[in-house]
Amino acid sequence: MTVSNDDELAGLKQIGRIVADTLEAMGKAIEPGMTTLELDGIGRRIMEGAGARPAPELVYAFPGATCISVNEEIAHGIPGARRINPGDLVNIDVSAEKDGYFADTGASFAVPPVTRAVERLCRDGRRAMWTGLRQVGTGKPLAEIGRAVGAFARKNGYTLVRNLASHGVGLSLHEEPTEIATWPDASERRIMQEGLVFTVEPFLSLGATFAEDGDDPWTLYSQPKALTVQYEHTVIASRNGPIILTMPGQ
């Protein structure tokens, strides 16, 4: 999607705020002993109360309102009977639609007590995302995002999962430009146009370089097995840099 008028911008800001507020509330609600299905229910109530429809269900018939992945699961985890325990690393990915507009956001949450390495991984996962976001702007190469995130990961001793990419969003959950690498990709030649809507979502890891399928049709696991975090914003490229749509309460 390329934003061309104020109505489109307003629609994107509205759904961006809804998913951001949902993610923030779910993160605050995490408690040891609760199931991932209970956590998902909190997100569903917030989105539906705001008049939005959970996008994974709507678009892909995913069995949940949000994706909740714990520890060895790194993406597309199905909410269910799994109980969250102290020391777990919980990733929540929230996307939704309202009035024809979509937005997508995500974050990883460490459930205390956790090691300093996990605290650092979460901190640096956010830093990696912001490193990528700072490369967003009209006329800039999409490849700069992956180059910058890759340099950050290398400098700080992390790996990046290289088969889970950022993507266009706005009028559907996944659209052009597809497969935006958050790692260095010498083949990337595309340029960000004014108003382009897409996600920035690096997967920073303590050793994994790949996401592999598990026993169900959805959940992805780290390969090699290693703790991995994901942080994600939906943005619009502008002449003044990124317009971030998925900040809570904006």
XYZ file of C-alpha atoms in Angstrom:
250
model
C 0.000 0.000 0.000
C 1.084 3.531 -0.762
C -0.718 6.204 1.252
C -2.131 8.880 -1.027
C -4.569 10.884 1.101
C -5.492 11.909 4.639
C -8.367 9.426 4.892
C -6.028 6.506 4.265
C -3.556 7.873 6.794
C -6.317 8.256 9.393
C -7.527 4.691 8.801
C -4.029 3.288 9.199
C -3.386 5.316 12.338
C -6.616 4.038 13.856
C -5.874 0.352 13.319
C -2.226 0.901 14.238
C -3.244 2.336 17.595
C -5.653 -0.557 18.224
C -3.042 -3.270 17.688
C -0.445 -1.312 19.658
C -2.796 -0.845 22.607
C -3.679 -4.541 22.426
C -0.042 -5.611 22.478
C 0.741 -3.298 25.379
C -2.191 -4.615 27.430
C -1.324 -8.242 26.726
C 2.279 -7.683 27.731
C 1.209 -6.143 31.029
C -1.246 -9.000 31.649
C 1.308 -11.823 31.431
C 1.423 -13.798 34.678
C 2.982 -17.152 35.544
C 0.334 -19.858 35.573
C -1.938 -18.353 32.941
C -2.394 -20.184 29.662
C -1.564 -18.692 26.305
C -5.246 -19.080 25.410
C -6.200 -16.893 28.367
C -3.684 -14.288 27.228
C -5.061 -14.486 23.692
C -8.568 -13.886 25.052
C -7.435 -10.579 26.521
C -6.192 -9.487 23.119
C -9.352 -10.639 21.374
C -11.576 -8.654 23.737
C -9.584 -5.463 23.240
C -9.507 -5.709 19.445
C -13.147 -6.667 19.056
C -14.172 -4.026 21.608
C -12.515 -1.429 19.375
C -14.371 -2.721 16.315
C -11.365 -4.508 14.808
C -11.067 -8.071 13.544
C -8.026 -10.233 14.378
C -6.131 -10.558 11.103
C -4.639 -14.072 11.439
C -8.157 -15.508 11.854
C -9.641 -13.288 9.179
C -7.002 -13.836 6.504
C -5.575 -17.287 7.190
C -8.132 -19.026 9.446
C -5.438 -19.157 12.127
C -6.760 -20.813 15.327
C -6.430 -17.755 17.556
C -6.770 -13.982 17.652
C -3.033 -13.457 18.155
C 0.152 -15.484 17.722
C 1.799 -16.343 21.051
C 5.149 -18.138 20.920
C 7.031 -19.328 24.021
C 10.763 -20.093 24.351
C 11.705 -22.542 21.572
C 8.721 -21.350 19.529
C 9.714 -18.199 17.659
C 6.672 -17.359 15.531
C 3.039 -18.244 14.816
C 2.494 -20.082 18.105
C -1.113 -21.217 18.582
C -2.805 -20.004 21.790
C -3.801 -22.998 23.859
C -3.350 -24.905 27.115
C 0.367 -24.180 27.494
C 0.970 -22.425 30.806
C 3.386 -19.524 31.067
C 6.098 -20.146 33.659
C 8.628 -17.947 35.449
C 11.680 -17.531 33.243
C 9.760 -17.963 29.973
C 10.320 -15.772 26.940
C 6.932 -14.953 25.397
C 6.511 -13.404 21.954
C 3.164 -11.829 21.087
C 2.326 -10.878 17.500
C -0.817 -8.772 17.054
C -2.387 -7.835 13.720
C -5.911 -6.708 12.918
C -8.223 -5.094 10.372
C -10.708 -2.258 10.694
C -12.531 -0.433 7.888
C -10.362 -2.200 5.314
C -7.011 -1.232 6.845
C -4.488 -3.579 8.455
C -1.620 -3.061 10.901
C 0.845 -5.490 12.441
C 3.010 -5.286 15.573
C 4.841 -7.587 17.943
C 7.164 -7.804 20.933
C 8.880 -10.312 23.192
C 8.426 -10.330 26.966
C 10.675 -12.014 29.527
C 8.794 -13.405 32.544
C 10.883 -12.840 35.708
C 13.158 -14.142 36.963
C 15.367 -14.324 33.871
C 19.102 -14.325 33.260
C 21.037 -11.199 32.363
C 21.603 -12.715 28.914
C 17.842 -12.853 28.298
C 17.392 -9.303 29.610
C 20.126 -8.188 27.247
C 18.586 -10.114 24.339
C 15.249 -8.336 24.854
C 16.910 -4.944 25.161
C 18.995 -5.523 22.069
C 16.027 -6.912 20.127
C 14.347 -3.520 20.519
C 17.594 -1.780 19.596
C 17.873 -3.923 16.452
C 14.338 -2.956 15.414
C 15.047 0.741 15.947
C 18.301 0.402 14.026
C 16.214 -0.800 11.083
C 13.521 1.840 11.571
C 16.119 4.616 11.343
C 16.855 3.521 7.760
C 13.258 4.156 6.627
C 12.570 7.145 4.395
C 11.411 8.200 0.942
C 13.935 7.383 -1.779
C 16.103 5.171 0.423
C 17.004 1.576 -0.484
C 15.085 -1.146 1.341
C 18.414 -2.976 1.563
C 19.676 -0.400 4.072
C 17.358 -1.888 6.715
C 18.947 -5.323 6.538
C 22.463 -3.926 6.260
C 22.026 -1.824 9.389
C 20.374 -4.596 11.425
C 23.012 -7.062 10.257
C 25.838 -4.757 11.353
C 24.162 -4.313 14.752
C 23.739 -8.069 15.244
C 27.302 -8.815 14.195
C 28.767 -6.115 16.454
C 26.842 -7.373 19.484
C 27.356 -11.096 18.984
C 23.887 -12.147 17.804
C 22.507 -14.050 14.838
C 19.461 -13.172 12.723
C 16.754 -15.575 11.581
C 16.957 -15.322 7.800
C 13.705 -16.852 6.593
C 11.257 -14.622 8.491
C 11.108 -11.270 6.735
C 9.373 -7.923 6.968
C 6.566 -7.235 4.475
C 4.170 -4.742 2.997
C 0.903 -4.207 4.862
C -2.037 -1.796 4.790
C -4.838 -3.034 2.562
C -4.085 -6.667 3.426
C -1.981 -8.374 6.080
C 0.796 -9.354 3.678
C 1.273 -7.528 0.386
C 3.923 -5.925 -1.800
C 6.741 -5.329 -1.123
C 7.129 -8.913 0.057
C 10.178 -10.532 1.685
C 11.925 -7.415 2.998
C 15.102 -8.817 4.532
C 16.113 -7.708 8.019
C 19.563 -9.169 7.334
C 22.106 -8.145 4.685
C 20.756 -9.080 1.237
C 22.969 -8.124 -1.699
C 20.186 -8.919 -4.182
C 17.763 -6.289 -2.766
C 17.353 -3.403 -5.247
C 13.970 -1.891 -4.311
C 13.563 1.719 -3.216
C 11.117 3.070 -0.634
C 8.528 5.286 -2.286
C 6.756 8.137 -0.497
C 3.857 6.697 1.505
C 4.956 3.041 1.323
C 3.471 0.997 4.205
C 5.403 -1.980 5.570
C 6.726 -3.661 8.705
C 10.179 -3.689 10.259
C 10.564 -6.858 12.340
C 13.996 -8.403 12.873
C 14.306 -11.742 14.685
C 17.416 -11.432 16.851
C 18.796 -14.644 18.337
C 21.410 -16.172 20.605
C 22.324 -18.572 17.810
C 19.409 -19.412 15.514
C 19.594 -18.587 11.801
C 16.460 -20.321 10.538
C 12.820 -20.925 11.483
C 11.630 -24.473 10.914
C 8.214 -26.120 10.947
C 6.996 -28.126 13.911
C 4.253 -30.692 14.404
C 1.318 -28.385 13.717
C 0.673 -26.375 10.534
C 1.583 -23.038 12.132
C 4.204 -22.941 14.866
C 7.796 -22.193 13.854
C 10.838 -23.192 15.909
C 14.386 -21.888 16.089
C 17.099 -23.776 14.241
C 19.620 -24.300 15.718
C 17.650 -24.224 18.976
C 18.283 -20.864 20.642
C 16.296 -18.137 22.358
C 15.061 -15.590 19.826
C 13.175 -12.300 20.123
C 11.081 -10.355 17.633
C 10.004 -6.722 17.810
C 7.835 -5.189 15.095
C 6.310 -1.886 14.042
C 4.206 -0.942 11.023
C 5.591 2.186 9.372
C 5.036 4.600 6.497
C 8.060 5.865 4.579
C 8.113 9.662 4.411
C 10.542 12.421 3.474
C 11.106 12.975 7.180
C 11.792 9.324 7.976
C 9.458 6.648 9.336
C 5.905 7.418 10.443
C 5.375 4.717 13.078
C 1.732 3.637 13.164
C 1.900 1.091 15.972
C 2.741 3.158 19.031
C 0.205 2.713 21.865
C -2.108 5.579 22.708
C -1.068 7.807 19.827
